[in-house]
mmCIF file of C-alpha atoms and ligand atoms in Angstrom:
data_model
loop_
_atom_site.group_PDB
_atom_site.id
_atom_site.type_symbol
_atom_site.label_atom_id
_atom_site.label_comp_id
_atom_site.label_asym_id
_atom_site.label_seq_id
_atom_site.Cartn_x
_atom_site.Cartn_y
_atom_site.Cartn_z
ATOM 1 C CA MET A 64 -65.478 2.884 -13.872
ATOM 2 C CA LYS A 65 -66.730 3.619 -17.423
ATOM 3 C CA VAL A 66 -64.495 3.642 -20.522
ATOM 4 C CA PHE A 67 -65.745 4.804 -23.890
ATOM 5 C CA ILE A 68 -63.799 3.295 -26.848
ATOM 6 C CA SER A 69 -64.432 5.266 -30.181
ATOM 7 C CA ARG A 70 -63.922 2.554 -32.573
ATOM 8 C CA LEU A 71 -63.338 -1.341 -33.249
ATOM 9 C CA ILE A 72 -59.796 -2.043 -32.210
ATOM 10 C CA PRO A 73 -58.127 -5.392 -31.403
ATOM 11 C CA GLU A 74 -60.246 -7.126 -28.589
ATOM 12 C CA ILE A 75 -57.226 -7.222 -26.151
ATOM 13 C CA ALA A 76 -57.894 -3.698 -25.303
ATOM 14 C CA ALA A 77 -61.486 -4.067 -24.163
ATOM 15 C CA THR A 78 -60.517 -7.532 -22.567
ATOM 16 C CA MET A 79 -57.804 -5.696 -20.486
ATOM 17 C CA ILE A 80 -59.919 -2.963 -19.276
ATOM 18 C CA ARG A 81 -62.712 -5.310 -18.244
ATOM 19 C CA GLU A 82 -60.295 -7.764 -16.601
ATOM 20 C CA ALA A 83 -59.127 -4.452 -14.497
ATOM 21 C CA GLY A 84 -62.874 -4.211 -13.353
ATOM 22 C CA HIS A 85 -64.052 -1.569 -15.608
ATOM 23 C CA ASP A 86 -67.020 -1.278 -17.892
ATOM 24 C CA VAL A 87 -66.430 -0.772 -21.673
ATOM 25 C CA THR A 88 -68.639 0.957 -24.314
ATOM 26 C CA GLN A 89 -67.526 0.435 -27.946
ATOM 27 C CA PHE A 90 -68.670 2.507 -30.821
ATOM 28 C CA VAL A 91 -69.171 -0.029 -33.476
ATOM 29 C CA GLU A 92 -70.476 2.015 -36.427
ATOM 30 C CA ARG A 93 -67.818 2.640 -39.037
ATOM 31 C CA ARG A 94 -68.103 6.491 -39.387
ATOM 32 C CA ASP A 95 -66.430 9.375 -37.852
ATOM 33 C CA ILE A 96 -67.969 10.759 -34.814
ATOM 34 C CA PRO A 97 -68.609 14.646 -34.923
ATOM 35 C CA ILE A 98 -67.300 16.409 -31.949
ATOM 36 C CA ASP A 99 -70.540 17.393 -30.593
ATOM 37 C CA GLU A 100 -71.780 13.714 -30.471
ATOM 38 C CA MET A 101 -68.286 12.577 -29.048
ATOM 39 C CA ILE A 102 -68.857 15.052 -26.144
ATOM 40 C CA GLU A 103 -72.265 13.320 -25.598
ATOM 41 C CA LEU A 104 -70.689 10.005 -25.861
ATOM 42 C CA CYS A 105 -67.881 10.493 -23.438
ATOM 43 C CA LYS A 106 -70.394 11.781 -20.716
ATOM 44 C CA GLY A 107 -70.494 9.165 -17.934
ATOM 45 C CA HIS A 108 -67.251 7.618 -18.877
ATOM 46 C CA GLU A 109 -64.153 8.377 -16.902
ATOM 47 C CA GLY A 110 -61.803 6.857 -19.392
ATOM 48 C CA PHE A 111 -61.904 7.720 -23.095
ATOM 49 C CA LEU A 112 -59.912 5.587 -25.556
ATOM 50 C CA ASN A 113 -59.691 7.591 -28.905
ATOM 51 C CA VAL A 114 -59.208 5.812 -32.091
ATOM 52 C CA SER A 115 -59.727 8.509 -34.894
ATOM 53 C CA HIS A 116 -57.352 11.208 -35.987
ATOM 54 C CA ASN A 117 -60.264 13.940 -35.600
ATOM 55 C CA LYS A 118 -59.575 17.130 -33.640
ATOM 56 C CA LEU A 119 -59.768 16.898 -30.035
ATOM 57 C CA ASP A 120 -59.775 20.603 -29.356
ATOM 58 C CA LYS A 121 -60.112 22.613 -26.188
ATOM 59 C CA HIS A 122 -63.746 22.965 -26.724
ATOM 60 C CA PHE A 123 -63.966 19.227 -26.526
ATOM 61 C CA LEU A 124 -61.525 18.803 -23.556
ATOM 62 C CA GLU A 125 -63.323 21.548 -21.610
ATOM 63 C CA ALA A 126 -66.650 19.760 -22.071
ATOM 64 C CA SER A 127 -65.060 16.565 -20.987
ATOM 65 C CA SER A 128 -63.221 17.751 -17.953
ATOM 66 C CA HIS A 129 -64.496 14.889 -16.132
ATOM 67 C CA LEU A 130 -62.197 12.592 -17.792
ATOM 68 C CA LYS A 131 -59.556 10.795 -15.658
ATOM 69 C CA VAL A 132 -57.483 9.637 -18.645
ATOM 70 C CA LEU A 133 -57.674 10.252 -22.460
ATOM 71 C CA SER A 134 -55.760 7.360 -24.181
ATOM 72 C CA LEU A 135 -54.956 7.758 -27.995
ATOM 73 C CA PHE A 136 -54.719 4.815 -30.356
ATOM 74 C CA SER A 137 -51.630 6.414 -31.992
ATOM 75 C CA VAL A 138 -47.995 7.477 -31.521
ATOM 76 C CA GLY A 139 -49.053 10.885 -33.000
ATOM 77 C CA TYR A 140 -50.918 13.363 -30.994
ATOM 78 C CA ASP A 141 -51.135 16.358 -33.426
ATOM 79 C CA HIS A 142 -54.975 16.032 -33.371
ATOM 80 C CA VAL A 143 -55.232 16.655 -29.474
ATOM 81 C CA ASP A 144 -54.909 20.161 -27.809
ATOM 82 C CA ILE A 145 -52.312 18.839 -25.346
ATOM 83 C CA ALA A 146 -51.956 22.304 -23.455
ATOM 84 C CA ALA A 147 -55.723 22.411 -22.775
ATOM 85 C CA ALA A 148 -55.495 18.703 -21.745
ATOM 86 C CA THR A 149 -52.534 19.549 -19.372
ATOM 87 C CA LYS A 150 -54.452 22.786 -17.970
ATOM 88 C CA LEU A 151 -57.526 20.461 -17.104
ATOM 89 C CA LYS A 152 -55.002 18.038 -15.567
ATOM 90 C CA ILE A 153 -56.198 15.098 -17.962
ATOM 91 C CA PRO A 154 -53.376 12.788 -18.476
ATOM 92 C CA VAL A 155 -52.852 11.925 -22.226
ATOM 93 C CA GLY A 156 -51.425 8.590 -23.252
ATOM 94 C CA HIS A 157 -50.011 7.505 -26.698
ATOM 95 C CA THR A 158 -48.606 4.334 -28.226
ATOM 96 C CA PRO A 159 -44.957 4.709 -29.143
ATOM 97 C CA GLY A 160 -42.502 1.930 -30.107
ATOM 98 C CA VAL A 161 -44.877 -0.977 -31.010
ATOM 99 C CA LEU A 162 -45.481 0.608 -34.456
ATOM 100 C CA SER A 163 -41.867 1.595 -35.337
ATOM 101 C CA ALA A 164 -41.002 -1.517 -37.495
ATOM 102 C CA SER A 165 -44.339 -1.395 -39.263
ATOM 103 C CA THR A 166 -44.204 2.091 -40.183
ATOM 104 C CA ALA A 167 -40.619 1.851 -41.279
ATOM 105 C CA ASP A 168 -41.603 -1.131 -43.569
ATOM 106 C CA THR A 169 -44.288 0.982 -45.122
ATOM 107 C CA ALA A 170 -41.726 4.043 -45.863
ATOM 108 C CA PHE A 171 -39.338 1.332 -47.110
ATOM 109 C CA MET A 172 -42.070 -0.478 -49.514
ATOM 110 C CA LEU A 173 -43.085 3.048 -50.624
ATOM 111 C CA MET A 174 -39.263 3.830 -51.496
ATOM 112 C CA LEU A 175 -38.796 0.674 -53.605
ATOM 113 C CA THR A 176 -42.209 0.783 -55.015
ATOM 114 C CA VAL A 177 -41.638 4.347 -56.434
ATOM 115 C CA SER A 178 -37.997 3.464 -57.442
ATOM 116 C CA ARG A 179 -39.590 0.900 -59.926
ATOM 117 C CA LYS A 180 -43.099 2.668 -60.651
ATOM 118 C CA ALA A 181 -44.563 -0.669 -59.236
ATOM 119 C CA PHE A 182 -48.098 0.417 -58.600
ATOM 120 C CA TYR A 183 -48.544 2.375 -61.841
ATOM 121 C CA LEU A 184 -47.188 -0.602 -64.002
ATOM 122 C CA HIS A 185 -49.267 -3.146 -62.121
ATOM 123 C CA LYS A 186 -52.379 -0.820 -63.047
ATOM 124 C CA SER A 187 -51.156 -0.535 -66.723
ATOM 125 C CA ILE A 188 -51.141 -4.407 -67.132
ATOM 126 C CA GLY A 189 -54.998 -4.152 -66.188
ATOM 127 C CA LYS A 190 -55.489 -1.653 -68.865
ATOM 128 C CA GLY A 191 -53.932 -3.886 -71.477
ATOM 129 C CA GLU A 192 -50.870 -1.709 -71.850
ATOM 130 C CA TRP A 193 -48.288 -4.675 -71.656
ATOM 131 C CA ASN A 194 -48.027 -5.482 -75.464
ATOM 132 C CA TYR A 195 -44.528 -6.355 -75.840
ATOM 133 C CA TYR A 196 -41.076 -6.314 -74.140
ATOM 134 C CA ASP A 197 -39.670 -2.693 -74.315
ATOM 135 C CA PRO A 198 -36.114 -2.599 -73.037
ATOM 136 C CA ILE A 199 -36.297 1.210 -73.059
ATOM 137 C CA ALA A 200 -39.543 1.703 -71.341
ATOM 138 C CA ASN A 201 -40.614 1.489 -67.536
ATOM 139 C CA LEU A 202 -37.213 2.250 -66.293
ATOM 140 C CA GLY A 203 -36.498 2.581 -62.722
ATOM 141 C CA MET A 204 -33.942 3.719 -60.229
ATOM 142 C CA GLU A 205 -31.412 1.550 -58.307
ATOM 143 C CA LEU A 206 -30.959 2.465 -54.657
ATOM 144 C CA THR A 207 -27.652 1.060 -53.820
ATOM 145 C CA GLY A 208 -25.175 3.493 -52.310
ATOM 146 C CA LYS A 209 -27.713 6.190 -52.595
ATOM 147 C CA THR A 210 -28.241 8.784 -49.915
ATOM 148 C CA LEU A 211 -31.047 8.439 -47.579
ATOM 149 C CA GLY A 212 -32.188 11.739 -45.788
ATOM 150 C CA ILE A 213 -34.367 11.452 -42.669
ATOM 151 C CA LEU A 214 -36.470 14.428 -41.393
ATOM 152 C CA GLY A 215 -36.972 13.367 -37.643
ATOM 153 C CA LEU A 216 -34.568 10.554 -36.740
ATOM 154 C CA GLY A 217 -36.549 8.946 -33.809
ATOM 155 C CA LYS A 218 -37.579 5.472 -33.442
ATOM 156 C CA ILE A 219 -39.203 5.018 -36.970
ATOM 157 C CA GLY A 220 -36.636 6.874 -38.639
ATOM 158 C CA PHE A 221 -34.134 4.656 -37.022
ATOM 159 C CA GLU A 222 -35.779 1.635 -38.275
ATOM 160 C CA MET A 223 -36.103 3.055 -41.831
ATOM 161 C CA ALA A 224 -32.182 3.891 -41.577
ATOM 162 C CA LYS A 225 -31.609 0.229 -40.462
ATOM 163 C CA ARG A 226 -33.445 -1.207 -43.432
ATOM 164 C CA CYS A 227 -31.836 1.088 -46.056
ATOM 165 C CA LYS A 228 -28.345 0.454 -44.558
ATOM 166 C CA GLY A 229 -28.758 -3.175 -44.456
ATOM 167 C CA ALA A 230 -30.573 -3.666 -47.912
ATOM 168 C CA TYR A 231 -28.735 -0.907 -50.149
ATOM 169 C CA ASP A 232 -25.803 0.295 -47.763
ATOM 170 C CA MET A 233 -27.296 3.717 -48.247
ATOM 171 C CA LYS A 234 -25.620 6.722 -46.708
ATOM 172 C CA VAL A 235 -27.628 8.301 -43.892
ATOM 173 C CA ILE A 236 -28.099 11.956 -43.171
ATOM 174 C CA TYR A 237 -30.746 13.373 -41.034
ATOM 175 C CA HIS A 238 -32.300 16.563 -39.602
ATOM 176 C CA ASN A 239 -33.488 16.786 -36.110
ATOM 177 C CA ARG A 240 -33.405 19.324 -33.484
ATOM 178 C CA GLY A 241 -30.927 17.400 -31.433
ATOM 179 C CA THR A 242 -28.431 14.590 -32.410
ATOM 180 C CA ASN A 243 -29.026 10.983 -32.364
ATOM 181 C CA PRO A 244 -25.795 9.368 -30.979
ATOM 182 C CA GLU A 245 -27.286 5.820 -31.307
ATOM 183 C CA ALA A 246 -28.132 6.381 -35.160
ATOM 184 C CA GLU A 247 -24.456 8.181 -35.537
ATOM 185 C CA LYS A 248 -23.034 5.131 -34.192
ATOM 186 C CA ALA A 249 -24.990 2.382 -35.923
ATOM 187 C CA PHE A 250 -25.196 3.737 -39.434
ATOM 188 C CA ASP A 251 -22.674 6.557 -39.560
ATOM 189 C CA ALA A 252 -25.477 8.889 -39.920
ATOM 190 C CA GLU A 253 -24.517 12.524 -40.092
ATOM 191 C CA ARG A 254 -26.821 15.324 -38.853
ATOM 192 C CA VAL A 255 -27.147 17.928 -41.422
ATOM 193 C CA SER A 256 -28.956 21.290 -41.736
ATOM 194 C CA PHE A 257 -32.450 21.316 -43.507
ATOM 195 C CA ALA A 258 -31.269 22.806 -46.616
ATOM 196 C CA ASP A 259 -28.468 20.102 -46.937
ATOM 197 C CA LEU A 260 -31.202 17.628 -46.322
ATOM 198 C CA LEU A 261 -33.002 18.713 -49.211
ATOM 199 C CA ASN A 262 -30.113 19.066 -51.628
ATOM 200 C CA GLN A 263 -28.346 16.182 -50.668
ATOM 201 C CA SER A 264 -30.922 13.377 -50.477
ATOM 202 C CA ASP A 265 -31.570 10.846 -53.012
ATOM 203 C CA VAL A 266 -34.498 9.576 -50.817
ATOM 204 C CA LEU A 267 -35.971 11.910 -48.351
ATOM 205 C CA SER A 268 -38.130 10.150 -45.738
ATOM 206 C CA VAL A 269 -40.226 12.190 -43.490
ATOM 207 C CA HIS A 270 -40.666 10.905 -39.724
ATOM 208 C CA SER A 271 -41.356 14.002 -37.919
ATOM 209 C CA SER A 272 -44.214 14.947 -36.047
ATOM 210 C CA LEU A 273 -46.586 17.615 -37.233
ATOM 211 C CA ASN A 274 -46.395 20.726 -35.222
ATOM 212 C CA SER A 275 -46.349 24.464 -35.844
ATOM 213 C CA GLU A 276 -42.701 24.329 -37.180
ATOM 214 C CA THR A 277 -43.153 21.485 -39.472
ATOM 215 C CA ALA A 278 -46.956 22.119 -40.848
ATOM 216 C CA GLY A 279 -46.119 22.599 -44.735
ATOM 217 C CA LEU A 280 -42.542 22.354 -44.483
ATOM 218 C CA PHE A 281 -42.298 20.480 -47.881
ATOM 219 C CA ASN A 282 -43.670 23.360 -50.138
ATOM 220 C CA ALA A 283 -42.718 24.528 -53.518
ATOM 221 C CA ALA A 284 -39.474 26.369 -52.079
ATOM 222 C CA ALA A 285 -38.482 22.987 -50.350
ATOM 223 C CA PHE A 286 -38.857 20.677 -53.465
ATOM 224 C CA LYS A 287 -36.978 23.202 -55.574
ATOM 225 C CA GLN A 288 -34.195 22.437 -53.334
ATOM 226 C CA MET A 289 -34.149 18.630 -53.750
ATOM 227 C CA LYS A 290 -32.400 16.810 -56.678
ATOM 228 C CA PRO A 291 -34.552 16.181 -59.721
ATOM 229 C CA THR A 292 -33.755 12.474 -59.341
ATOM 230 C CA SER A 293 -34.921 12.480 -55.875
ATOM 231 C CA ILE A 294 -37.790 10.477 -54.128
ATOM 232 C CA PHE A 295 -40.041 12.074 -51.422
ATOM 233 C CA ILE A 296 -41.484 9.721 -48.842
ATOM 234 C CA ASN A 297 -43.940 10.755 -46.116
ATOM 235 C CA THR A 298 -45.170 8.306 -43.734
ATOM 236 C CA SER A 299 -45.595 10.944 -41.005
ATOM 237 C CA ARG A 300 -48.607 13.244 -41.613
ATOM 238 C CA GLY A 301 -49.893 14.718 -44.715
ATOM 239 C CA GLY A 302 -49.787 18.275 -43.038
ATOM 240 C CA LEU A 303 -46.146 18.321 -43.543
ATOM 241 C CA HIS A 304 -46.230 18.537 -47.296
ATOM 242 C CA ASN A 305 -48.191 20.974 -49.669
ATOM 243 C CA GLU A 306 -50.159 18.504 -51.903
ATOM 244 C CA ALA A 307 -50.665 21.099 -54.745
ATOM 245 C CA ASP A 308 -46.770 21.859 -54.386
ATOM 246 C CA LEU A 309 -45.873 18.206 -54.690
ATOM 247 C CA LEU A 310 -48.009 17.454 -57.593
ATOM 248 C CA ASN A 311 -46.440 20.550 -59.551
ATOM 249 C CA ALA A 312 -42.924 19.336 -58.442
ATOM 250 C CA LEU A 313 -43.629 15.781 -59.929
ATOM 251 C CA THR A 314 -45.193 16.886 -63.130
ATOM 252 C CA GLY A 315 -42.623 19.571 -63.519
ATOM 253 C CA GLY A 316 -39.533 17.267 -63.084
ATOM 254 C CA THR A 317 -38.487 19.160 -60.007
ATOM 255 C CA ILE A 318 -38.362 15.721 -58.023
ATOM 256 C CA TRP A 319 -38.395 12.324 -59.700
ATOM 257 C CA GLY A 320 -41.165 10.442 -57.553
ATOM 258 C CA ALA A 321 -43.159 10.367 -54.129
ATOM 259 C CA GLY A 322 -44.536 7.746 -51.924
ATOM 260 C CA LEU A 323 -47.255 8.658 -49.440
ATOM 261 C CA ASP A 324 -48.952 6.835 -46.707
ATOM 262 C CA VAL A 325 -50.451 10.183 -45.459
ATOM 263 C CA THR A 326 -52.203 12.799 -47.363
ATOM 264 C CA ASN A 327 -53.891 16.035 -46.880
ATOM 265 C CA PRO A 328 -56.771 15.714 -46.380
ATOM 266 C CA GLU A 329 -57.409 11.911 -45.554
ATOM 267 C CA PRO A 330 -59.212 10.145 -46.971
ATOM 268 C CA MET A 331 -57.602 11.272 -50.339
ATOM 269 C CA ASN A 332 -60.237 11.926 -53.044
ATOM 270 C CA ALA A 333 -60.519 9.152 -55.424
ATOM 271 C CA ASP A 334 -59.927 11.676 -58.455
ATOM 272 C CA ASN A 335 -56.703 13.005 -57.020
ATOM 273 C CA PRO A 336 -54.414 13.442 -60.058
ATOM 274 C CA LEU A 337 -51.410 12.182 -57.867
ATOM 275 C CA LEU A 338 -53.006 8.858 -58.169
ATOM 276 C CA ASN A 339 -52.316 8.650 -61.940
ATOM 277 C CA LEU A 340 -48.781 9.599 -61.890
ATOM 278 C CA PRO A 341 -46.268 6.914 -62.858
ATOM 279 C CA ASN A 342 -43.508 7.655 -59.981
ATOM 280 C CA VAL A 343 -46.151 7.812 -57.299
ATOM 281 C CA ALA A 344 -47.359 5.066 -54.813
ATOM 282 C CA ILE A 345 -49.978 5.962 -52.436
ATOM 283 C CA VAL A 346 -51.423 3.762 -49.643
ATOM 284 C CA PRO A 347 -54.318 4.676 -47.269
ATOM 285 C CA HIS A 348 -52.404 5.538 -43.976
ATOM 286 C CA ILE A 349 -51.408 1.695 -43.283
ATOM 287 C CA GLY A 350 -48.245 2.452 -41.477
ATOM 288 C CA SER A 351 -49.288 0.855 -38.430
ATOM 289 C CA ALA A 352 -51.684 -1.671 -40.055
ATOM 290 C CA THR A 353 -50.121 -4.949 -39.186
ATOM 291 C CA ILE A 354 -51.694 -7.425 -36.769
ATOM 292 C CA GLU A 355 -48.498 -7.140 -34.417
ATOM 293 C CA ALA A 356 -48.449 -3.360 -34.382
ATOM 294 C CA ARG A 357 -52.119 -2.836 -33.823
ATOM 295 C CA THR A 358 -52.413 -5.585 -31.053
ATOM 296 C CA GLY A 359 -49.485 -3.633 -29.356
ATOM 297 C CA MET A 360 -51.148 -0.428 -29.601
ATOM 298 C CA ALA A 361 -54.576 -1.552 -28.272
ATOM 299 C CA ARG A 362 -52.416 -3.346 -25.314
ATOM 300 C CA ILE A 363 -50.468 0.049 -24.567
ATOM 301 C CA ALA A 364 -53.820 2.128 -24.986
ATOM 302 C CA ALA A 365 -55.366 -0.221 -22.612
ATOM 303 C CA MET A 366 -52.313 -0.031 -20.280
ATOM 304 C CA ASN A 367 -52.645 3.820 -20.319
ATOM 305 C CA ILE A 368 -56.492 3.670 -19.572
ATOM 306 C CA ILE A 369 -56.049 1.392 -16.545
ATOM 307 C CA ALA A 370 -53.172 3.401 -14.940
ATOM 308 C CA GLY A 371 -55.123 6.593 -15.439
ATOM 309 C CA LEU A 372 -58.190 5.151 -13.866
ATOM 310 C CA ASN A 373 -56.234 3.925 -10.906
ATOM 311 C CA GLY A 374 -54.625 7.523 -10.467
ATOM 312 C CA GLU A 375 -51.398 6.275 -11.487
ATOM 313 C CA ARG A 376 -48.729 7.657 -13.852
ATOM 314 C CA LEU A 377 -49.488 6.612 -17.293
ATOM 315 C CA PRO A 378 -46.708 4.218 -18.729
ATOM 316 C CA TYR A 379 -46.628 6.108 -22.103
ATOM 317 C CA PRO A 380 -47.653 9.672 -21.223
ATOM 318 C CA VAL A 381 -47.738 12.567 -23.524
ATOM 319 C CA ASN A 382 -47.985 15.402 -21.087
ATOM 320 C CA PRO A 383 -45.904 14.072 -17.879
ATOM 321 C CA GLU A 384 -45.766 17.639 -16.917
ATOM 322 C CA ILE A 385 -49.108 17.109 -15.257
ATOM 323 C CA TYR A 386 -47.219 14.764 -12.458
ATOM 324 C CA LYS A 387 -45.114 17.716 -11.435
HETATM 325 C C1 DGY B 460 -49.930 6.981 -35.440
HETATM 326 O O1 DGY B 460 -49.858 6.022 -34.462
HETATM 327 O O2 DGY B 460 -49.783 8.150 -35.349
HETATM 328 C C2 DGY B 460 -50.256 6.583 -36.965
HETATM 329 O O3 DGY B 460 -50.318 7.563 -37.694
HETATM 330 C C3 DGY B 460 -51.372 5.547 -36.758
HETATM 331 O O4 DGY B 460 -52.458 6.187 -36.393
#
């Protein structure tokens, strides 16, 4: 059978798929593929390994109902109309687990960077602003003993809690739909209401998926309930925070700082005012950008493709209900 891969990813994916006896077509141009072009490209392929975060909506899925498997090169699947895929009996796979450590590292790095204004000060040296040693300038904030609040304590949130507990003995609170007994045991983590998460966290790190309940959750009203000394970190999806409200919260002193791996829209414009604020650190969606994580993602994405083409249950399905 034939598999379409929509971007260059670690070679292991194509190798595994070819070794399983299938043909691979890989899109090598470094640009986003418009949806109607994607529909054309997927024609004649039974497997589709999708790499971008572009919307795969009902229109795309109905036009691609011949697919035996849709394998995502991501753990997040907010960009796919899963209900439509399920209705069309297209199994959708994703890549959980392998990127948890690297994404938590990114959140931790942003927290530390923001707490010491590191990116801003790095840029200020290049602008010739380091003229003498000033003991009352450039003051950051220590993290030891502070409270880490996690929205969405799953695999990535667990890794973030582990790092913050180990490095700074931070108190861990979290807001989830259900409890996370493993985290409660390992870190003495306490499940709290969303309101308490906002008003008790010194560092609030977002690890929840983007869905109708979480879209725009961090808006002016939410930032207003946070401490003026708090740091907001988002490594999940830009859609969870309102960027204009975040800018106002930072410039107005409602919160102290912010670290973002995800923005809305992506890519972020070069003239975005958030990029020039002292207590802000922004990186271009690099949560899973390590050799280890991206290789693991390629491997899992290939495993999902191969299982789907064989008519077997995907090892990492997003819509397991299609097997009922
Ligand atoms: C994911 O896996 O969802 C990350 O955002 C990287 O794409």
